[in-house]
Short mmCIF file of C-alpha atoms in Angstrom, two decimals:
data_model
loop_
_atom_site.label_atom_id
_atom_site.label_comp_id
_atom_site.label_asym_id
_atom_site.label_seq_id
_atom_site.Cartn_x
_atom_site.Cartn_y
_atom_site.Cartn_z
CA MET A 181 -48.42 16.01 -20.38
CA ARG A 182 -46.45 12.99 -19.76
CA ASN A 183 -45.15 12.05 -16.23
CA PRO A 184 -41.77 13.54 -15.36
CA PRO A 185 -38.92 11.21 -15.42
CA VAL A 186 -37.41 9.58 -12.48
CA SER A 187 -33.75 10.02 -11.82
CA SER A 188 -31.50 7.00 -11.14
CA SER A 189 -31.83 7.73 -7.31
CA GLY A 190 -35.56 7.35 -7.50
CA ARG A 191 -36.22 11.06 -7.41
CA SER A 192 -38.79 12.76 -9.84
CA VAL A 193 -36.90 15.46 -11.76
CA PRO A 194 -38.30 18.68 -13.25
CA MET A 195 -39.34 19.08 -16.88
CA ARG A 196 -39.73 22.13 -18.98
CA GLY A 197 -42.99 23.62 -19.46
CA SER A 198 -43.83 21.75 -22.82
CA GLY A 199 -43.45 18.23 -21.03
CA THR A 200 -40.13 17.67 -22.82
CA ARG A 201 -36.44 17.97 -22.03
CA PRO A 202 -34.99 21.53 -21.81
CA ASN A 203 -32.45 22.63 -24.40
CA ILE A 204 -28.87 23.13 -22.72
CA LEU A 205 -26.60 26.04 -23.39
CA LEU A 206 -23.14 25.28 -21.61
CA ILE A 207 -21.14 28.55 -21.83
CA VAL A 208 -17.33 28.13 -20.53
CA PRO A 209 -15.37 31.21 -20.63
CA HIS A 210 -11.46 31.09 -20.34
CA ASP A 211 -9.67 32.29 -17.25
CA THR A 212 -12.09 34.44 -15.37
CA GLY A 213 -12.41 32.90 -12.15
CA ASP A 214 -15.30 34.62 -10.18
CA TYR A 215 -14.49 37.99 -11.16
CA PHE A 216 -17.96 39.13 -11.77
CA GLY A 217 -20.21 41.82 -9.90
CA CYS A 218 -22.72 38.88 -8.60
CA TYR A 219 -19.67 37.45 -6.78
CA GLY A 220 -18.87 40.74 -5.04
CA ARG A 221 -16.18 42.12 -7.44
CA GLY A 222 -17.18 45.79 -7.24
CA THR A 223 -14.99 47.24 -10.00
CA VAL A 224 -15.98 44.91 -12.84
CA ARG A 225 -18.86 45.79 -15.02
CA THR A 226 -21.15 42.60 -15.99
CA PRO A 227 -24.58 43.66 -15.93
CA ASN A 228 -25.65 40.83 -18.23
CA ILE A 229 -23.97 38.13 -16.21
CA ASP A 230 -25.17 39.65 -12.98
CA ALA A 231 -28.92 39.47 -14.24
CA LEU A 232 -28.39 35.90 -15.29
CA ALA A 233 -27.62 35.23 -11.74
CA ASP A 234 -30.47 37.41 -10.37
CA GLU A 235 -32.78 35.25 -12.73
CA GLY A 236 -31.21 31.83 -11.93
CA VAL A 237 -29.13 30.07 -9.11
CA ARG A 238 -25.60 31.03 -8.31
CA PHE A 239 -23.19 28.77 -6.58
CA ALA A 240 -20.97 30.77 -4.12
CA ASN A 241 -18.29 28.09 -3.68
CA SER A 242 -17.65 26.51 -6.85
CA PHE A 243 -14.26 24.84 -7.93
CA CYS A 244 -12.53 23.32 -10.78
CA THR A 245 -10.50 20.18 -10.74
CA ALA A 246 -7.48 21.66 -12.19
CA PRO A 247 -6.12 25.23 -12.30
CA GLN A 248 -5.59 25.25 -16.22
CA CYS A 249 -7.99 24.65 -19.32
CA SER A 250 -7.88 21.29 -20.65
CA PRO A 251 -7.90 19.21 -17.38
CA SER A 252 -10.78 21.27 -16.01
CA ARG A 253 -12.80 21.37 -19.05
CA ALA A 254 -12.47 17.64 -19.53
CA SER A 255 -13.91 17.21 -15.99
CA ILE A 256 -16.98 19.42 -16.79
CA PHE A 257 -17.65 17.05 -19.84
CA THR A 258 -17.05 13.80 -18.17
CA GLY A 259 -18.06 14.32 -14.63
CA SER A 260 -14.55 12.71 -13.51
CA TYR A 261 -11.15 13.96 -12.19
CA PRO A 262 -8.09 14.31 -14.47
CA GLN A 263 -6.58 11.17 -13.17
CA THR A 264 -9.60 9.28 -14.39
CA HIS A 265 -10.20 10.91 -17.63
CA GLY A 266 -6.64 11.07 -18.43
CA VAL A 267 -6.17 14.80 -19.57
CA LEU A 268 -3.13 15.70 -17.13
CA GLY A 269 -2.16 18.55 -19.25
CA LEU A 270 -2.73 20.89 -22.12
CA ALA A 271 -4.65 19.39 -25.08
CA GLN A 272 -2.92 21.64 -27.83
CA ILE A 273 0.01 20.97 -29.71
CA PRO A 274 2.88 20.28 -28.62
CA PHE A 275 1.08 18.74 -25.42
CA ARG A 276 -1.43 16.82 -27.14
CA TRP A 277 -3.41 15.45 -24.06
CA LYS A 278 -6.53 13.42 -24.67
CA MET A 279 -8.89 11.52 -22.72
CA LYS A 280 -8.56 7.67 -22.00
CA GLU A 281 -10.30 5.15 -23.90
CA GLY A 282 -13.68 4.00 -22.42
CA ILE A 283 -14.76 7.74 -21.00
CA THR A 284 -18.07 8.58 -22.33
CA ALA A 285 -18.45 12.46 -22.33
CA LEU A 286 -21.78 14.32 -21.69
CA PRO A 287 -22.38 15.30 -25.51
CA GLU A 288 -22.10 11.80 -26.46
CA LEU A 289 -24.65 10.64 -23.74
CA LEU A 290 -27.05 13.40 -24.73
CA SER A 291 -26.65 12.55 -28.51
CA ARG A 292 -27.85 9.03 -27.54
CA ALA A 293 -30.78 10.39 -25.54
CA GLY A 294 -32.13 12.38 -28.57
CA TYR A 295 -30.33 15.83 -28.21
CA GLU A 296 -28.94 17.62 -31.03
CA THR A 297 -25.36 18.29 -29.81
CA VAL A 298 -23.36 21.04 -31.31
CA LEU A 299 -19.99 22.58 -30.73
CA LEU A 300 -20.34 26.30 -31.58
CA ALA A 301 -16.66 27.23 -31.33
CA GLY A 302 -13.58 25.00 -30.03
CA GLN A 303 -13.63 23.20 -26.88
CA HIS A 304 -9.85 22.80 -25.51
CA ALA A 305 -10.73 19.78 -23.39
CA THR A 306 -8.93 17.03 -25.48
CA PHE A 307 -6.50 16.68 -28.32
CA ASP A 308 -9.20 14.57 -30.07
CA THR A 309 -12.41 16.43 -30.50
CA SER A 310 -14.20 13.29 -31.50
CA GLN A 311 -13.95 11.82 -28.09
CA LEU A 312 -16.54 14.34 -26.81
CA GLY A 313 -19.30 12.97 -29.10
CA PHE A 314 -20.62 16.34 -30.68
CA ARG A 315 -22.71 15.57 -33.74
CA PHE A 316 -22.08 19.04 -35.44
CA ILE A 317 -19.14 20.99 -35.26
CA MET A 318 -19.17 24.68 -36.30
CA PRO A 319 -16.06 26.77 -37.32
CA PRO A 320 -14.41 28.60 -34.48
CA ASP A 321 -13.78 31.90 -36.17
CA ASP A 322 -16.82 33.95 -34.56
CA PRO A 323 -17.99 32.07 -31.62
CA VAL A 324 -20.60 34.61 -30.63
CA LYS A 325 -21.84 35.07 -34.07
CA ASN A 326 -22.18 31.15 -34.21
CA ALA A 327 -24.18 31.14 -31.04
CA VAL A 328 -26.60 33.71 -32.12
CA THR A 329 -27.14 32.31 -35.45
CA PHE A 330 -27.69 28.75 -34.16
CA ILE A 331 -30.07 29.98 -31.53
CA GLY A 332 -31.99 32.08 -34.01
CA ASP A 333 -32.22 29.16 -36.30
CA ARG A 334 -33.69 26.61 -33.72
CA LYS A 335 -36.98 28.76 -33.10
CA ASP A 336 -39.23 26.25 -34.75
CA ASP A 337 -37.13 23.18 -34.02
CA SER A 338 -38.80 20.97 -31.48
CA LYS A 339 -35.57 18.88 -31.04
CA PRO A 340 -33.82 19.50 -27.95
CA PHE A 341 -30.27 20.73 -28.20
CA PHE A 342 -27.18 20.77 -26.23
CA ALA A 343 -24.69 23.62 -27.30
CA HIS A 344 -21.32 24.31 -26.10
CA LEU A 345 -19.65 27.58 -26.39
CA MET A 346 -16.05 28.35 -25.51
CA LEU A 347 -15.14 31.99 -25.01
CA ASP A 348 -11.45 33.20 -24.93
CA THR A 349 -12.42 36.99 -24.30
CA THR A 350 -10.71 36.99 -21.09
CA HIS A 351 -7.56 34.85 -22.03
CA ARG A 352 -4.22 36.84 -22.48
CA LYS A 353 -3.19 38.66 -24.55
CA PHE A 354 -5.79 41.20 -23.26
CA ARG A 355 -7.33 42.70 -26.58
CA PHE A 356 -9.80 45.33 -25.27
CA GLU A 357 -9.75 48.84 -23.88
CA PRO A 358 -8.96 48.93 -20.01
CA ASP A 359 -12.09 49.49 -17.84
CA THR A 360 -11.52 51.84 -14.91
CA THR A 361 -15.18 53.21 -14.86
CA LEU A 362 -15.86 51.60 -11.35
CA GLY A 363 -12.16 51.87 -10.35
CA VAL A 364 -9.46 49.33 -10.22
CA SER A 365 -9.18 46.74 -7.43
CA VAL A 366 -5.95 44.66 -7.49
CA PRO A 367 -6.28 41.25 -5.51
CA ARG A 368 -4.49 41.38 -2.24
CA PHE A 369 -2.34 38.46 -3.26
CA LEU A 370 -0.74 40.84 -5.77
CA PRO A 371 1.50 43.79 -5.17
CA ASP A 372 -0.68 46.99 -5.65
CA CYS A 373 1.59 49.20 -7.90
CA PRO A 374 1.05 51.04 -11.14
CA ALA A 375 2.03 48.16 -13.45
CA SER A 376 -0.55 45.84 -11.53
CA ARG A 377 -3.20 48.39 -11.81
CA GLU A 378 -2.97 48.84 -15.45
CA ASP A 379 -2.84 45.28 -16.01
CA PHE A 380 -5.88 44.49 -13.94
CA ALA A 381 -7.85 47.43 -15.77
CA LEU A 382 -7.04 45.52 -19.04
CA PHE A 383 -8.47 42.45 -17.31
CA GLN A 384 -11.37 44.40 -16.29
CA GLY A 385 -11.97 45.77 -19.85
CA ALA A 386 -11.87 42.06 -21.15
CA ILE A 387 -14.42 40.89 -18.62
CA TYR A 388 -16.76 43.79 -19.59
CA GLN A 389 -16.39 42.48 -23.31
CA LEU A 390 -17.26 39.10 -22.24
CA ASP A 391 -20.26 40.32 -20.53
CA LYS A 392 -21.49 42.22 -23.45
CA GLU A 393 -21.07 38.93 -25.63
CA ILE A 394 -23.14 36.92 -22.98
CA GLY A 395 -25.78 39.75 -23.23
CA LEU A 396 -26.04 39.22 -27.00
CA ILE A 397 -26.56 35.46 -26.47
CA LEU A 398 -29.23 35.79 -23.70
CA GLN A 399 -30.83 38.23 -25.91
CA ALA A 400 -30.91 35.75 -28.79
CA LEU A 401 -32.74 33.09 -26.61
CA ARG A 402 -35.33 35.81 -25.67
CA ASP A 403 -35.94 36.87 -29.41
CA SER A 404 -36.22 33.19 -30.50
CA GLY A 405 -38.68 32.29 -27.73
CA LEU A 406 -36.23 29.74 -26.27
CA GLU A 407 -35.62 31.28 -23.02
CA GLU A 408 -38.10 29.57 -20.77
CA ASP A 409 -37.31 26.11 -22.07
CA THR A 410 -33.33 26.46 -22.11
CA LEU A 411 -31.18 25.59 -19.36
CA VAL A 412 -28.24 28.11 -19.28
CA VAL A 413 -25.16 26.75 -17.68
CA PHE A 414 -22.42 29.41 -17.22
CA VAL A 415 -19.29 28.09 -15.59
CA THR A 416 -15.66 29.37 -15.79
CA ASP A 417 -12.94 26.96 -16.47
CA HIS A 418 -10.45 27.80 -13.58
CA GLY A 419 -8.97 31.03 -12.00
CA ILE A 420 -7.75 34.30 -13.26
CA PRO A 421 -4.55 34.61 -15.44
CA PHE A 422 -2.54 36.27 -12.99
CA PRO A 423 0.61 35.00 -10.94
CA ARG A 424 -0.31 32.88 -7.89
CA ALA A 425 -3.63 32.19 -9.45
CA LYS A 426 -3.98 30.27 -12.66
CA CYS A 427 -1.70 27.06 -12.66
CA THR A 428 -1.69 27.09 -8.84
CA LEU A 429 -3.81 25.22 -6.34
CA TYR A 430 -4.46 28.61 -4.11
CA ASP A 431 -8.16 29.64 -4.24
CA PRO A 432 -7.46 32.43 -6.92
CA GLY A 433 -6.37 29.39 -9.34
CA ILE A 434 -9.39 27.05 -8.47
CA LYS A 435 -12.27 29.04 -7.67
CA THR A 436 -14.79 29.50 -10.42
CA ALA A 437 -18.18 31.28 -11.18
CA PHE A 438 -21.06 28.92 -11.68
CA ILE A 439 -24.77 29.93 -12.56
CA LEU A 440 -27.68 27.99 -13.62
CA ARG A 441 -30.92 29.29 -15.12
CA TRP A 442 -33.96 27.32 -16.23
CA PRO A 443 -37.30 29.28 -15.94
CA ALA A 444 -39.41 26.58 -16.91
CA GLY A 445 -37.73 24.12 -14.40
CA GLU A 446 -37.96 26.62 -11.61
CA ILE A 447 -34.11 26.97 -11.53
CA SER A 448 -34.71 30.52 -11.05
CA GLY A 449 -35.33 33.42 -8.76
CA GLY A 450 -31.82 34.60 -7.79
CA ARG A 451 -31.10 31.75 -5.12
CA ILE A 452 -27.64 31.65 -3.81
CA ILE A 453 -26.30 27.97 -2.87
CA GLU A 454 -23.29 28.19 -0.48
CA HIS A 455 -22.38 24.55 -0.50
CA LEU A 456 -19.00 23.44 -2.05
CA VAL A 457 -19.41 22.07 -5.61
CA SER A 458 -16.93 20.73 -8.10
CA HIS A 459 -16.86 20.72 -11.91
CA VAL A 460 -17.11 16.99 -11.61
CA ASP A 461 -20.67 17.54 -10.19
CA ILE A 462 -22.15 19.40 -13.20
CA ALA A 463 -22.41 16.48 -15.68
CA PRO A 464 -24.20 14.07 -13.15
CA THR A 465 -26.29 16.95 -12.08
CA LEU A 466 -27.52 17.59 -15.66
CA LEU A 467 -28.03 13.99 -16.23
CA GLU A 468 -30.26 13.57 -13.19
CA LEU A 469 -32.29 16.87 -13.97
CA LEU A 470 -33.01 15.17 -17.24
CA GLY A 471 -33.97 11.97 -16.05
CA LEU A 472 -31.12 10.07 -17.49
CA GLU A 473 -28.93 7.45 -15.98
CA VAL A 474 -25.52 8.64 -14.57
CA PRO A 475 -22.61 6.43 -15.71
CA ASP A 476 -20.74 4.57 -12.91
CA LYS A 477 -17.57 6.24 -14.13
CA MET A 478 -18.81 9.72 -13.20
CA GLN A 479 -17.23 10.50 -10.00
CA GLY A 480 -19.17 13.75 -9.05
CA ARG A 481 -22.25 14.19 -7.01
CA SER A 482 -25.46 15.40 -8.13
CA PHE A 483 -26.96 18.29 -6.49
CA ALA A 484 -30.46 18.10 -8.42
CA ASN A 485 -32.26 17.66 -5.41
CA ILE A 486 -30.83 20.77 -3.86
CA LEU A 487 -31.96 22.77 -6.78
CA SER A 488 -35.51 21.38 -6.45
CA GLY A 489 -35.52 22.35 -2.83
CA GLY A 490 -35.81 18.84 -1.71
CA GLU A 491 -32.64 18.53 0.04
CA THR A 492 -30.62 20.98 2.43
CA GLN A 493 -27.30 18.74 3.25
CA PRO A 494 -24.47 19.73 1.03
CA PRO A 495 -23.46 17.20 -1.42
CA ARG A 496 -19.98 17.04 -0.26
CA ARG A 497 -17.82 18.29 2.75
CA GLU A 498 -14.55 19.08 0.55
CA ILE A 499 -13.28 19.49 -2.90
CA PHE A 500 -10.19 18.10 -4.40
CA ALA A 501 -7.97 19.53 -7.21
CA GLN A 502 -4.83 18.54 -8.96
CA LYS A 503 -2.07 19.87 -11.26
CA THR A 504 0.38 17.61 -13.09
CA PHE A 505 1.53 19.14 -16.08
CA HIS A 506 1.17 22.78 -17.66
CA ASN A 507 4.32 24.13 -19.16
CA PHE A 508 6.37 21.54 -17.40
CA TYR A 509 5.88 18.84 -14.83
CA ASP A 510 4.89 20.33 -11.53
CA PRO A 511 2.85 17.65 -9.68
CA MET A 512 0.58 18.80 -6.79
CA ARG A 513 -2.71 17.62 -5.18
CA CYS A 514 -5.24 19.51 -2.81
CA VAL A 515 -8.06 19.14 -0.54
CA ARG A 516 -10.13 22.14 0.60
CA THR A 517 -12.93 22.17 3.14
CA GLU A 518 -15.09 25.41 4.09
CA ARG A 519 -12.30 26.35 6.33
CA TYR A 520 -8.84 24.73 5.59
CA LYS A 521 -6.91 23.99 2.29
CA LEU A 522 -4.01 21.39 2.41
CA ILE A 523 -1.87 21.30 -0.66
CA VAL A 524 0.83 18.53 -1.30
CA ARG A 525 3.77 18.96 -3.58
CA PHE A 526 5.14 15.72 -5.33
CA SER A 527 8.15 17.29 -7.01
CA HIS A 528 9.26 20.76 -6.06
CA SER A 529 11.58 23.05 -8.13
CA GLY A 530 11.29 25.66 -5.40
CA PHE A 531 9.34 27.83 -7.99
CA ILE A 532 5.63 28.74 -8.35
CA GLU A 533 4.72 28.30 -11.91
CA THR A 534 3.45 31.29 -13.77
CA PRO A 535 2.06 30.35 -16.99
CA ALA A 536 3.93 31.38 -20.46
CA ASP A 537 0.82 33.59 -21.54
CA VAL A 538 1.21 35.45 -18.22
CA LEU A 539 4.83 35.67 -17.85
CA GLU A 540 5.14 36.94 -21.26
CA ASP A 541 3.31 40.16 -20.52
CA PRO A 542 5.68 43.12 -19.87
CA LEU A 543 3.06 44.59 -17.34
CA VAL A 544 3.43 41.16 -15.36
CA ARG A 545 7.28 41.19 -15.40
CA GLN A 546 7.27 44.77 -13.98
CA TYR A 547 5.26 44.05 -10.84
CA LEU A 548 6.67 40.53 -10.31
CA ALA A 549 10.07 42.39 -10.10
CA VAL A 550 8.61 44.14 -7.19
CA GLU A 551 8.41 41.06 -5.02
CA ASP A 552 10.26 38.41 -6.75
CA ASP A 553 10.63 35.97 -4.10
CA ARG A 554 6.94 35.91 -3.21
CA TYR A 555 5.69 35.04 -6.59
CA ILE A 556 8.36 33.06 -8.10
CA ARG A 557 10.24 31.29 -5.43
CA GLY A 558 7.18 30.14 -3.22
CA GLU A 559 7.15 27.86 -0.68
CA ASN A 560 9.92 25.38 -0.06
CA GLU A 561 7.73 23.15 1.99
CA MET A 562 6.27 19.94 0.33
CA ILE A 563 3.01 20.47 2.43
CA GLU A 564 1.09 23.59 2.70
CA LEU A 565 -1.75 24.16 5.15
CA TYR A 566 -4.01 27.30 5.16
CA ASP A 567 -6.64 28.34 7.65
CA LEU A 568 -8.95 30.00 5.02
CA SER A 569 -11.19 31.77 7.60
CA ALA A 570 -8.16 33.69 9.10
CA ASP A 571 -6.05 33.89 6.17
CA PRO A 572 -8.13 33.97 2.82
CA ALA A 573 -5.23 35.03 0.74
CA GLU A 574 -3.40 31.68 1.79
CA GLN A 575 -0.15 33.59 3.03
CA ARG A 576 0.61 31.80 6.10
CA ASN A 577 1.60 28.09 5.78
CA LEU A 578 0.65 26.22 8.94
CA ALA A 579 1.83 22.91 8.13
CA ASN A 580 4.59 23.01 10.62
CA ASP A 581 2.56 24.36 13.32
CA GLU A 582 2.05 21.93 15.84
CA ARG A 583 -1.43 23.40 16.83
CA TYR A 584 -2.85 22.17 13.50
CA GLY A 585 -1.29 18.71 13.55
CA ARG A 586 -4.42 16.96 13.94
CA ILE A 587 -6.05 19.04 11.10
CA LYS A 588 -3.25 18.34 8.70
CA GLU A 589 -3.22 14.64 9.72
CA GLY A 590 -6.96 14.46 8.91
CA LEU A 591 -6.72 16.44 5.64
CA LEU A 592 -3.86 14.33 4.50
CA SER A 593 -5.89 11.15 5.14
CA LYS A 594 -8.81 12.38 3.22
CA LEU A 595 -6.37 13.31 0.29
CA LEU A 596 -4.79 9.97 0.11
CA ASP A 597 -8.26 8.41 0.39
CA TRP A 598 -9.32 10.38 -2.82
CA MET A 599 -6.06 9.66 -4.53
CA GLU A 600 -6.53 5.93 -4.07
CA GLU A 601 -10.15 6.30 -5.23
CA VAL A 602 -9.34 7.89 -8.32
CA ASP A 603 -6.53 5.71 -8.92
CA ASP A 604 -4.10 8.40 -9.12
CA PRO A 605 -1.00 7.40 -11.23
CA ILE A 606 1.36 9.33 -9.11
CA LEU A 607 1.04 7.05 -6.27
CA ARG A 608 3.01 4.55 -8.51
CA GLY A 609 5.71 6.90 -9.49
CA PRO A 610 6.48 10.01 -11.76
CA ILE A 611 4.16 10.52 -14.44
CA PRO A 612 5.59 10.42 -17.97
CA SER A 613 4.68 13.26 -20.56
CA ARG A 614 2.46 12.47 -23.73
CA GLN A 615 5.65 13.00 -25.74
CA TYR A 616 7.69 10.37 -23.66
CA GLU A 617 6.56 7.25 -25.59
CA GLU A 618 6.79 9.06 -28.84
CA ILE A 619 10.40 10.20 -28.19
CA VAL A 620 11.45 6.87 -26.93
CA SER A 621 10.00 5.02 -29.72
CA SER A 622 11.65 7.40 -32.21
CA PHE A 623 14.87 7.21 -30.43
CA LYS A 624 14.80 3.34 -30.61
CA ASP A 625 13.84 3.47 -34.36
CA ARG A 626 16.63 5.63 -34.92
CA GLN A 627 19.03 3.37 -33.20
CA ARG A 628 17.85 0.19 -35.08
CA ALA A 629 18.12 1.83 -38.16
CA TYR A 630 21.79 3.00 -37.58
CA ARG A 631 22.60 -0.37 -36.47
CA LEU A 632 21.39 -1.91 -39.66
#
């Protein structure tokens, strides 16, 4: 066996049993947060995902960089924050956000390193799929079938692969039977009423279906003999699709599940890592595990040495997240430590955005009517501060409490330092939408034509 590679930090990194780099299977479900049994959610049935955690390493405090699909997924692929990679809103029509020029995504880096890079079904990170650098793209009609077929076909192939699978099973509109087998547990930030219980039972049914799909994919790895030599990366894109969750910077909007398993690389054994980690940390960690150079533009912090047991200090003391556009302009930024959360709004309509796909559900409209002001009108303050140890549901804003003045100022300083570090465009003024330049250009062309 050849010597293991050495990372850019000088640390040796593990290699799979055959002495070559592992396959990597990146699975990113939509809109599920950390709603799995292994994260203590007692009324959801997720035996396959729980088994993955028992056989791998589970991160108990994982957070996205944005509480919506495209910006957060782009951060997974690039190891950079939305202000840097440029995806500040949704990638699909009519929004059409795409990555900035000069950003090299993980699939491109792995292609250059000799990996066969395959997009198994959709990506939703950028309007221009070619920016990601996948060499093979499969049709998105049947993601699970694509994954199972692809894995089976790789049985005798010695070239390592990087395959990405996007699953929309838990995205609204929920399409599966409700699951009340273990009961229904409505989160405490939602009103507990018949409509919310029915809605959450449907969500639990979608989670159960997602778990069955994960089971099929993991079984394909076993059947093909690739399980030992495949690094499975299971991470959700953002929080759950409910009011005061998705599209907000409260924990139900930004907390995610994150599980790694690589038996041959000794990423195994059911370890639980409590340190704060961010989506931006995933790409640099994978590159370091593979002994590949981490580009300077990646802003995440590798935790590869923690996985190998050589480091106990946390890679970060805080995580940062942002939201700029979803259905409309709603710019906000946050910093979260183990105990405190600070949110700053840069333009506030007085409303908390509930995404259109959530708000369109008749059940959601029923239980929003129960406490309209709490879920729709929200905080009138531009700054919110929460003590997460005493108030994990983030219900009591302490920003104007003099007893927390020093904490607020310290977090504001951290947040500003981060915004300057990532060259946040909001520090220079309001951020135009992707359509702005097109609309202005079209308007000027019409005016010129009219004058002629």
